[in-house]
Coordinates of C-alpha atoms in Angstrom, one line a residue:
Chain A
M1 CA 39.1 50.1 11.3
S2 CA 37.4 47.0 10.2
I3 CA 33.6 47.0 9.9
I4 CA 33.1 43.4 11.1
K5 CA 35.5 41.6 13.4
T6 CA 35.1 38.4 15.3
E7 CA 37.2 37.2 18.2
Q8 CA 37.3 33.5 18.9
L9 CA 33.7 33.3 17.9
T10 CA 32.2 29.9 18.8
Y11 CA 28.5 28.9 18.5
I12 CA 27.1 25.6 19.8
Y13 CA 23.6 24.3 18.9
G14 CA 21.7 22.5 21.6
E15 CA 24.2 22.9 24.4
N16 CA 23.5 20.3 27.2
T17 CA 21.4 18.1 25.0
P18 CA 22.3 14.9 23.2
F19 CA 22.1 16.9 19.9
R20 CA 25.0 19.2 20.8
K21 CA 26.8 20.4 17.8
V22 CA 29.6 23.0 17.4
A23 CA 28.4 25.0 14.4
V24 CA 31.0 27.7 14.4
D25 CA 34.4 26.9 16.0
N26 CA 36.8 29.5 17.2
V27 CA 36.5 31.9 14.2
S28 CA 38.6 35.1 14.3
I29 CA 38.3 37.2 11.2
D30 CA 38.3 40.8 10.0
I31 CA 36.3 42.3 7.2
E32 CA 37.4 45.8 6.1
R33 CA 35.2 48.6 5.1
G34 CA 34.2 48.5 1.4
E35 CA 35.6 45.0 1.0
A36 CA 34.0 42.4 -1.1
V37 CA 34.1 39.0 0.6
G38 CA 32.9 35.6 -0.5
I39 CA 32.2 32.9 2.0
I40 CA 32.1 29.4 0.7
G41 CA 31.8 26.1 2.4
H42 CA 30.0 22.8 2.1
T43 CA 26.5 22.4 3.4
G44 CA 26.6 22.4 7.2
S45 CA 30.1 24.1 7.3
G46 CA 28.6 26.9 9.5
K47 CA 28.6 29.7 6.9
S48 CA 25.0 30.7 7.5
T49 CA 25.4 30.4 11.2
L50 CA 28.4 32.6 11.1
I51 CA 26.7 35.4 9.2
Q52 CA 23.8 35.5 11.6
H53 CA 26.3 36.6 14.2
F54 CA 27.3 39.6 12.2
N55 CA 24.0 41.4 13.0
G56 CA 23.3 39.8 16.3
L57 CA 20.6 37.4 15.3
L58 CA 22.5 34.7 17.1
K59 CA 24.5 35.3 20.3
P60 CA 27.9 33.7 20.4
S61 CA 28.4 30.8 22.8
A62 CA 31.9 32.1 23.3
G63 CA 33.9 35.0 21.8
R64 CA 32.9 38.4 20.6
V65 CA 31.5 40.1 17.5
L66 CA 32.7 43.7 17.0
I67 CA 30.9 45.9 14.5
D68 CA 32.7 49.2 14.0
G69 CA 34.8 48.3 16.9
E70 CA 31.9 47.9 19.3
D71 CA 30.8 44.6 20.9
I72 CA 27.2 44.4 19.7
N73 CA 26.1 41.9 22.3
A74 CA 27.1 44.3 25.1
D75 CA 23.7 46.0 25.3
K76 CA 20.4 46.1 23.5
K77 CA 20.8 49.5 21.9
K78 CA 24.0 48.5 20.2
L79 CA 22.4 45.4 19.0
R80 CA 19.6 47.3 17.3
Q81 CA 22.1 49.7 15.7
A82 CA 24.1 46.8 14.4
R83 CA 21.0 45.5 12.7
F84 CA 20.9 48.7 10.6
K85 CA 24.6 48.9 10.0
I86 CA 24.7 45.3 8.8
G87 CA 22.1 44.4 6.3
L88 CA 21.4 40.7 6.0
V89 CA 19.5 39.2 3.1
F90 CA 18.5 35.6 3.8
Q91 CA 18.3 32.8 1.3
Y92 CA 15.1 32.9 -0.7
P93 CA 14.3 36.4 0.6
E94 CA 11.2 36.6 -1.6
Y95 CA 9.4 34.5 1.0
Q96 CA 9.5 37.4 3.5
L97 CA 7.6 39.9 1.4
F98 CA 4.4 40.7 3.3
E99 CA 3.1 44.3 2.6
E100 CA 0.3 45.3 0.3
T101 CA 2.6 47.0 -2.2
V102 CA 6.2 46.6 -3.2
Y103 CA 6.7 50.2 -2.1
K104 CA 5.5 49.6 1.4
D105 CA 7.6 46.4 1.7
I106 CA 10.8 48.2 0.7
A107 CA 9.9 51.0 3.1
Y108 CA 9.6 48.5 6.1
G109 CA 13.3 48.6 7.0
P110 CA 13.8 52.4 6.7
K111 CA 10.5 53.0 8.7
N112 CA 11.8 50.8 11.5
M113 CA 15.0 52.9 11.5
G114 CA 12.8 55.9 12.4
L115 CA 13.4 57.8 9.2
S116 CA 11.0 60.6 8.1
D117 CA 8.6 59.9 5.3
E118 CA 10.6 62.0 2.8
Q119 CA 13.8 60.2 3.6
T120 CA 12.1 56.9 3.4
D121 CA 10.6 57.8 0.0
M122 CA 14.0 58.8 -1.3
R123 CA 15.6 55.6 -0.1
V124 CA 12.8 53.4 -1.5
R125 CA 13.1 54.9 -4.9
E126 CA 16.8 54.8 -4.9
A127 CA 16.8 51.1 -3.8
A128 CA 14.2 50.2 -6.4
E129 CA 16.2 51.9 -9.1
L130 CA 19.3 50.1 -8.1
V131 CA 17.7 46.7 -8.3
G132 CA 16.0 47.6 -11.5
L133 CA 12.4 47.7 -10.4
D134 CA 10.1 50.0 -12.5
D135 CA 8.2 52.7 -10.8
K136 CA 5.1 51.0 -12.1
L137 CA 5.8 47.9 -10.1
L138 CA 6.1 49.8 -6.8
D139 CA 2.3 50.0 -6.5
R140 CA 1.7 46.4 -7.3
S141 CA 1.3 43.7 -4.7
P142 CA 4.6 41.9 -4.2
F143 CA 2.7 38.6 -4.7
E144 CA 2.0 39.5 -8.3
L145 CA 5.6 39.8 -9.3
S146 CA 7.7 37.2 -11.1
G147 CA 10.2 35.1 -9.2
G148 CA 13.2 37.2 -10.2
Q149 CA 11.4 40.5 -9.5
K150 CA 10.3 39.3 -6.0
R151 CA 13.9 38.4 -5.2
R152 CA 15.1 41.9 -6.3
A153 CA 12.3 43.6 -4.4
A154 CA 13.3 41.7 -1.2
I155 CA 16.9 42.7 -1.7
A156 CA 15.8 46.3 -2.2
G157 CA 14.1 46.1 1.2
V158 CA 17.5 45.6 2.8
I159 CA 19.4 47.9 0.5
A160 CA 17.0 50.7 1.4
M161 CA 18.4 50.6 4.9
Q162 CA 21.7 51.5 3.4
P163 CA 23.8 49.3 5.5
Q164 CA 27.6 49.7 5.7
A165 CA 27.9 46.0 5.1
L166 CA 25.5 44.1 2.9
I167 CA 25.4 40.3 3.5
L168 CA 23.6 38.0 1.2
D169 CA 23.1 34.3 1.8
E170 CA 23.0 32.4 -1.5
P171 CA 21.5 35.4 -3.3
A172 CA 21.4 33.7 -6.7
S173 CA 20.1 30.3 -5.8
G174 CA 17.3 29.1 -8.0
L175 CA 17.8 31.7 -10.6
D176 CA 18.7 31.3 -14.3
P177 CA 22.2 32.4 -15.4
Q178 CA 20.8 35.8 -16.5
G179 CA 19.1 36.3 -13.2
R180 CA 22.3 35.4 -11.4
E181 CA 24.3 37.9 -13.3
R182 CA 21.7 40.5 -12.6
I183 CA 21.9 39.9 -8.9
F184 CA 25.7 40.1 -8.8
D185 CA 25.5 43.3 -10.9
I186 CA 23.2 44.8 -8.2
I187 CA 25.6 43.8 -5.4
K188 CA 28.6 45.3 -7.3
R189 CA 26.8 48.5 -8.0
Y190 CA 25.7 48.9 -4.4
R191 CA 29.3 48.4 -3.3
E192 CA 30.6 51.0 -5.7
E193 CA 27.9 53.6 -5.0
K194 CA 27.9 53.4 -1.2
N195 CA 31.4 52.2 -0.7
S196 CA 29.9 49.5 1.5
A197 CA 31.4 46.1 2.3
V198 CA 29.5 43.3 0.6
I199 CA 29.6 39.7 1.8
V200 CA 28.2 36.9 -0.3
V201 CA 27.7 33.4 0.9
S202 CA 27.5 30.7 -1.7
H203 CA 28.7 27.2 -2.5
S204 CA 29.4 28.1 -6.1
M205 CA 33.0 29.0 -6.7
E206 CA 32.2 30.5 -10.0
D207 CA 29.8 33.0 -8.5
I208 CA 32.3 34.1 -5.9
A209 CA 35.5 34.0 -7.9
G210 CA 34.3 36.8 -10.2
F211 CA 33.7 39.5 -7.6
A212 CA 35.4 38.8 -4.2
D213 CA 38.6 40.6 -3.0
R214 CA 39.0 37.9 -0.4
I215 CA 37.4 34.4 0.0
L216 CA 36.6 32.8 3.4
V217 CA 36.5 29.1 3.1
M218 CA 34.7 27.3 5.9
D219 CA 35.1 23.7 6.8
K220 CA 33.2 22.0 9.6
G221 CA 32.7 25.2 11.5
S222 CA 36.3 26.4 11.3
V223 CA 38.1 28.7 9.0
F224 CA 39.9 26.7 6.3
C225 CA 41.5 29.7 4.8
F226 CA 40.7 33.4 4.3
D227 CA 42.7 34.9 1.4
T228 CA 42.7 36.4 -2.0
P229 CA 41.1 34.3 -4.8
P230 CA 44.5 33.4 -6.5
R231 CA 45.9 32.1 -3.3
V232 CA 42.7 30.2 -2.4
F233 CA 42.3 28.6 -5.8
S234 CA 46.0 27.6 -5.9
R235 CA 45.0 25.1 -3.2
A236 CA 42.5 23.5 -5.6
Q237 CA 43.3 19.9 -4.5
Q238 CA 42.7 20.6 -0.8
L239 CA 39.5 22.4 -1.7
E240 CA 38.3 19.4 -3.5
Q241 CA 39.1 17.2 -0.5
I242 CA 36.7 19.3 1.7
G243 CA 34.0 18.8 -0.9
L244 CA 34.2 22.1 -2.8
S245 CA 34.5 22.3 -6.5
V246 CA 36.8 24.8 -8.1
P247 CA 35.8 26.9 -11.1
Q248 CA 35.8 25.0 -14.4
V249 CA 38.8 27.0 -15.8
T250 CA 40.8 26.1 -12.7
K251 CA 40.0 22.5 -13.3
I252 CA 41.2 22.7 -16.9
F253 CA 44.4 24.4 -15.9
M254 CA 45.0 21.7 -13.3
K255 CA 44.7 19.0 -16.0
L256 CA 47.0 20.9 -18.3
R257 CA 49.6 21.2 -15.6
K258 CA 49.4 17.5 -15.0
M259 CA 50.0 17.0 -18.7
G260 CA 53.2 18.8 -18.2
F261 CA 52.4 22.3 -19.4
D262 CA 54.1 25.0 -17.4
L263 CA 51.1 27.1 -16.3
P264 CA 50.3 29.1 -13.2
D265 CA 48.2 27.3 -10.5
D266 CA 46.1 30.3 -9.6
V267 CA 43.8 30.7 -12.7
Y268 CA 40.2 31.2 -11.7
T269 CA 38.6 33.5 -14.2
V270 CA 38.1 33.0 -17.9
K271 CA 39.6 36.4 -18.6
Y272 CA 42.8 35.6 -16.8
A273 CA 43.0 32.2 -18.5
E274 CA 42.6 33.9 -21.9
R275 CA 45.4 36.3 -21.2
I276 CA 47.8 33.6 -20.1
L277 CA 47.0 31.3 -23.0
K278 CA 47.6 34.1 -25.4
E279 CA 51.0 34.9 -23.8
R280 CA 52.0 31.2 -23.9
L281 CA 50.9 30.8 -27.5
G282 CA 53.6 33.3 -28.5
G283 CA 51.7 36.5 -28.3
Q284 CA 49.8 35.8 -31.5
E285 CA 46.5 37.7 -31.2
K286 CA 44.8 35.6 -33.8
V287 CA 44.6 32.1 -32.5
Chain B
M1 CA 14.3 29.2 19.7
L2 CA 11.0 27.8 18.3
K3 CA 12.8 24.7 17.1
D4 CA 13.2 23.5 20.6
I5 CA 9.5 22.9 21.0
T6 CA 8.7 19.2 20.7
I7 CA 5.4 18.6 19.0
G8 CA 4.2 15.0 19.6
Q9 CA 6.1 13.2 22.3
F10 CA 7.4 10.3 20.4
F11 CA 10.4 8.9 22.1
P12 CA 12.1 6.5 19.6
G13 CA 13.2 3.2 21.0
S14 CA 13.3 -0.5 20.3
S15 CA 11.5 -2.0 23.3
A16 CA 8.8 -4.6 23.0
V17 CA 6.2 -1.9 23.6
H18 CA 7.6 0.2 20.8
K19 CA 7.5 -2.7 18.4
M20 CA 3.9 -3.6 19.2
D21 CA 1.2 -3.0 16.5
A22 CA -0.1 0.5 16.8
R23 CA -3.7 -0.7 16.5
V24 CA -3.3 -3.1 19.4
K25 CA -1.7 -0.5 21.5
L26 CA -4.5 2.0 20.7
V27 CA -7.2 -0.6 21.7
L28 CA -5.2 -1.6 24.8
T29 CA -4.9 2.0 25.9
I30 CA -8.7 2.3 25.8
V31 CA -9.0 -1.0 27.7
F32 CA -6.5 0.4 30.2
I33 CA -8.8 3.5 30.7
V34 CA -11.8 1.3 31.2
M35 CA -9.8 -0.8 33.7
L36 CA -8.8 2.3 35.6
F37 CA -12.4 3.4 36.0
S38 CA -13.7 0.0 36.9
A39 CA -11.3 -0.2 39.9
K40 CA -13.6 0.5 42.8
G41 CA -11.1 0.9 45.7
M42 CA -7.5 1.7 46.5
A43 CA -6.6 -2.0 46.2
G44 CA -7.8 -2.2 42.6
L45 CA -6.1 1.0 41.8
C46 CA -2.8 -0.4 43.2
V47 CA -3.1 -3.1 40.5
C48 CA -3.4 -0.4 37.9
I49 CA -0.4 1.5 39.3
A50 CA 1.6 -1.7 39.1
F51 CA 0.5 -2.3 35.5
T52 CA 1.4 1.3 34.5
L53 CA 4.9 1.1 36.1
L54 CA 5.6 -2.3 34.7
I55 CA 4.8 -1.1 31.1
F56 CA 6.9 2.0 31.7
A57 CA 9.8 -0.2 32.8
I58 CA 9.4 -2.5 29.7
S59 CA 9.3 0.5 27.3
R60 CA 12.5 1.9 28.8
I61 CA 11.2 5.5 28.6
P62 CA 13.2 7.6 31.0
P63 CA 11.2 8.2 34.2
A64 CA 11.8 12.0 33.8
M65 CA 9.4 11.8 30.8
M66 CA 6.7 10.5 33.1
L67 CA 6.9 13.7 35.2
K68 CA 7.1 15.8 32.0
S69 CA 3.7 14.4 30.9
L70 CA 2.2 15.3 34.2
K71 CA 3.3 18.9 34.2
P72 CA 0.5 20.4 32.1
I73 CA -2.2 18.7 34.2
A74 CA -0.8 19.6 37.6
P75 CA -3.4 22.4 38.1
L76 CA -6.2 20.0 37.2
V77 CA -4.9 17.5 39.8
L78 CA -4.6 20.1 42.4
I79 CA -8.1 21.4 41.9
T80 CA -9.6 17.9 42.0
A81 CA -7.8 17.2 45.2
L82 CA -9.0 20.5 46.8
L83 CA -12.6 20.1 45.7
N84 CA -12.8 16.6 47.1
I85 CA -11.1 17.5 50.4
F86 CA -13.4 20.5 51.0
F87 CA -16.7 19.3 49.6
V88 CA -17.1 15.7 50.7
K89 CA -19.1 16.1 53.8
D90 CA -19.7 12.5 55.0
G91 CA -17.4 10.3 57.0
D92 CA -15.6 11.1 60.3
K93 CA -14.8 14.7 61.1
L94 CA -11.0 15.4 61.1
F95 CA -10.9 19.1 61.2
E96 CA -13.5 21.9 61.4
W97 CA -13.2 25.6 61.3
K98 CA -16.1 27.9 60.5
F99 CA -17.5 26.6 57.2
I100 CA -14.5 24.4 56.4
L101 CA -15.1 20.8 57.2
I102 CA -12.6 18.1 56.3
T103 CA -13.5 14.4 56.7
D104 CA -11.5 11.2 56.4
K105 CA -13.7 10.2 53.5
G106 CA -12.9 13.5 51.8
I107 CA -9.2 12.8 52.0
D108 CA -9.7 9.2 50.9
T109 CA -11.7 10.3 47.8
A110 CA -9.2 13.0 47.0
V111 CA -6.2 10.6 47.1
F112 CA -8.2 8.1 45.1
M113 CA -9.1 10.6 42.4
V114 CA -5.6 12.1 42.2
V115 CA -4.0 8.7 41.8
R116 CA -6.5 7.8 39.1
I117 CA -5.9 10.9 37.1
I118 CA -2.2 10.5 37.3
C119 CA -2.4 6.9 36.2
L120 CA -4.7 7.9 33.4
I121 CA -2.3 10.5 32.0
V122 CA 0.9 8.5 32.5
G123 CA -0.6 5.3 31.1
S124 CA -2.1 6.9 28.0
S125 CA 1.0 9.1 27.3
L126 CA 2.8 5.8 27.0
L127 CA 1.0 5.4 23.7
T128 CA 2.3 8.7 22.3
Y129 CA 5.8 8.1 23.7
T130 CA 6.2 4.7 22.1
T131 CA 4.3 5.2 18.8
S132 CA 5.1 7.7 16.1
P133 CA 2.3 10.1 15.2
I134 CA 2.1 8.6 11.8
D135 CA 1.6 5.1 13.1
I136 CA -1.1 6.4 15.4
T137 CA -2.9 8.0 12.5
D138 CA -2.6 4.8 10.5
A139 CA -4.0 2.8 13.4
I140 CA -6.9 5.2 13.7
E141 CA -7.6 4.9 10.0
R142 CA -7.6 1.1 10.2
L143 CA -9.7 0.9 13.3
L144 CA -12.3 3.3 11.9
G145 CA -12.3 1.3 8.6
P146 CA -15.8 -0.1 9.1
L147 CA -17.2 3.5 9.1
K148 CA -16.4 3.7 5.4
R149 CA -19.5 1.7 4.8
V150 CA -21.6 4.6 6.0
K151 CA -19.6 6.9 3.7
F152 CA -17.6 8.4 6.5
P153 CA -14.4 9.8 4.9
V154 CA -12.0 7.9 7.1
H155 CA -9.1 7.8 4.7
E156 CA -9.3 11.5 3.9
L157 CA -9.3 12.4 7.6
A158 CA -6.3 10.2 8.2
M159 CA -4.5 11.7 5.2
I160 CA -5.2 15.2 6.5
M161 CA -3.9 14.3 9.9
T162 CA -0.7 12.8 8.4
I163 CA 0.0 15.8 6.3
A164 CA -0.6 18.2 9.1
L165 CA 1.8 16.3 11.3
R166 CA 4.3 16.1 8.6
F167 CA 4.3 19.9 8.1
I168 CA 4.5 21.0 11.7
P169 CA 8.3 20.9 11.9
T170 CA 8.7 22.4 8.4
L171 CA 6.4 25.3 9.3
I172 CA 8.2 25.9 12.6
E173 CA 11.5 26.1 10.8
E174 CA 9.9 28.5 8.3
T175 CA 8.6 30.7 11.0
D176 CA 12.0 30.8 12.6
K177 CA 13.5 32.0 9.3
I178 CA 10.9 34.6 8.7
I179 CA 11.3 36.0 12.3
S180 CA 15.0 36.2 11.8
A181 CA 14.6 38.0 8.4
Q182 CA 12.2 40.6 9.8
K183 CA 14.4 41.1 12.8
A184 CA 17.2 41.8 10.4
R185 CA 15.0 44.5 8.9
G186 CA 14.7 46.1 12.3
S187 CA 11.3 44.8 13.5
E188 CA 10.9 44.9 17.2
L189 CA 8.9 41.9 18.2
D190 CA 9.9 41.7 21.7
T191 CA 9.4 45.3 22.8
G192 CA 6.5 47.7 22.6
T193 CA 2.8 47.8 23.7
L194 CA 0.3 45.0 22.9
T195 CA -1.0 46.7 19.8
E196 CA 2.5 47.2 18.5
K197 CA 3.3 43.6 19.2
V198 CA 0.2 42.5 17.3
K199 CA 1.2 44.7 14.4
G200 CA 4.7 43.2 14.6
M201 CA 3.2 39.8 14.1
L202 CA 1.8 40.7 10.7
P203 CA 5.1 40.7 8.8
I204 CA 5.5 37.1 10.2
F205 CA 2.0 35.7 9.6
I206 CA 1.5 37.0 6.1
P207 CA 4.6 35.3 4.6
L208 CA 3.9 32.2 6.7
F209 CA 0.4 31.9 5.3
A210 CA 1.6 32.6 1.8
S211 CA 4.2 29.9 2.1
S212 CA 1.7 27.4 3.6
F213 CA -0.6 27.9 0.6
R214 CA 2.4 27.6 -1.7
R215 CA 3.4 24.3 0.0
A216 CA -0.1 23.0 -0.1
D217 CA -0.3 23.7 -3.8
E218 CA 3.0 22.1 -4.5
L219 CA 2.1 19.1 -2.4
A220 CA -1.3 18.7 -4.2
V221 CA 0.5 18.8 -7.6
A222 CA 3.1 16.3 -6.4
M223 CA 0.4 13.9 -5.1
E224 CA -1.6 14.3 -8.3
C225 CA 1.6 13.5 -10.4
R226 CA 1.8 10.2 -8.4
C227 CA -1.8 9.5 -9.3
Y228 CA -3.1 9.8 -5.8
H229 CA -6.9 9.6 -5.9
G230 CA -7.9 8.8 -2.4
G231 CA -8.1 5.6 -0.4
E232 CA -9.9 3.4 -2.9
G233 CA -7.7 0.4 -3.9
R234 CA -4.7 1.9 -2.2
T235 CA -2.2 -0.5 -0.7
R236 CA 0.3 0.3 2.0
M237 CA 4.1 0.3 2.0
K238 CA 4.1 -0.6 5.7
Q239 CA 1.6 -3.4 6.4
M240 CA 0.5 -3.6 10.0
K241 CA 0.8 -7.1 11.3
A242 CA -0.2 -8.2 14.7
G243 CA 2.3 -10.9 16.0
R244 CA 3.0 -13.0 19.0
R245 CA 4.2 -9.9 20.8
D246 CA 0.7 -8.3 20.5
V247 CA -1.0 -11.5 21.6
F248 CA 1.2 -11.5 24.7
G249 CA 0.4 -7.8 25.3
C250 CA -3.3 -8.5 25.2
I251 CA -3.0 -11.5 27.6
F252 CA -0.8 -9.3 29.9
T253 CA -3.5 -6.6 30.0
A254 CA -6.3 -9.1 30.4
V255 CA -4.6 -10.7 33.4
F256 CA -4.3 -7.3 35.1
F257 CA -7.9 -6.4 34.2
A258 CA -9.0 -9.7 35.7
A259 CA -7.0 -8.9 38.8
V260 CA -8.7 -5.5 39.1
I261 CA -12.2 -7.2 38.9
A262 CA -11.1 -9.9 41.4
V263 CA -9.9 -7.3 43.9
N264 CA -13.1 -5.4 43.4
I265 CA -15.2 -8.5 44.3
L266 CA -12.9 -9.4 47.2
T267 CA -12.9 -6.0 48.8
K268 CA -16.7 -5.5 48.5

């Protein structure tokens, strides 16, 4: 059974006002347990609005959201359960830190779940370890941490709830390349250890290409396509038409194909590109 | 959602009233209030009503907005009416029951007072409907200009007001985001006892304060980088110019004021 499923999900901002806007338009998707999904789309394509339906922060104007096969908007109890099953990390999560110490802040979610102190303690330490925060840092005020540490502390706050699906909105924005890599390592590790689904929203193809099993491309509130990376990136030209850039390697391969080289159209990682180029160059390892 | 709250009631448009100089509008609003209070009888008040309705029509603000501006003061209007009906004791008796005495003069005064309050609110809300908050602040700064001579920090006050106004929508959006984020971590804002609710507010207020200070800091640096050093020698991007339209507005108001005074004298 899929962990997240939407049926004809539609969300309209400002219904019955002159500012009416359809933010999410008739979206029906399935996300499997343990799956890694990337959601990309241009600014205003409805990706952030869509994910806020997954844990019931927004109520659909039409359609349903099923978590674990249950309609979360059916009653309040289910809604609250859904909040714990689906962990949502907002963009710039470091601005939500509020407790006196990092430890207490990470413990906020598990406490709200009604876990005992021992269980909470275990989860906090586990989450802190996963995101790479030292034990020493746990007793410090979150406002004393560096930017990258704050970001990781905030992510740990959601990870400590051990959701079955972890959703992150632009988790790497504003970080340097090293910081970005670190965040994606955390996401990958969480997925492996908990066998949880992870969903990452981004507008950077490079970030998503490297880790997603499937990519959901949104355009103007609708699903443009929802498929495996090779299939999505083989539609590079269409992607560019809706204002999305494809990874650098894909661009280079597109140019090479135009120049008349017979190369596949679904190259999206440097590793894959390297392998193909080696093959084409006659299997010589030393090029 | 919080975003739906409208702060300031500016209703963008391109009518003659909208295009008038904010300073002139501000002064005329004060003149209008004086006019309203110098009307001595119902007849004079009718002139004021006509004036208010006319300006409303010219400004093309939807009539529904007029009602909206009255909503918050409805209790005040009601209390004024009741007090006057029950406590004015002179005039002809209309109704008497135990200690309750209602006179025709009481009813008259009640109607007069209610109409005056309504006119006052509707008329002065026209200023905020047709002028953006920033323009009003600018106008206040200009009008208070002479106070600079006595070292009153006019420019600083105006700048504080402008910045505050500018950040209201930003902070509302921020609050919305923080609430969503804490809800996603299972906070129960909407349930629980009062103390629990207050405790539930902490995870929202602390990040909000932190980010307000951060924004203030960033803004201060940004202003410093642009060599901002207060009002001294500062010129404006938007120069306020009073034109023919404003002269016409003044004459228009003056005519009605004269009419009110004339009616006052005639009905003496």
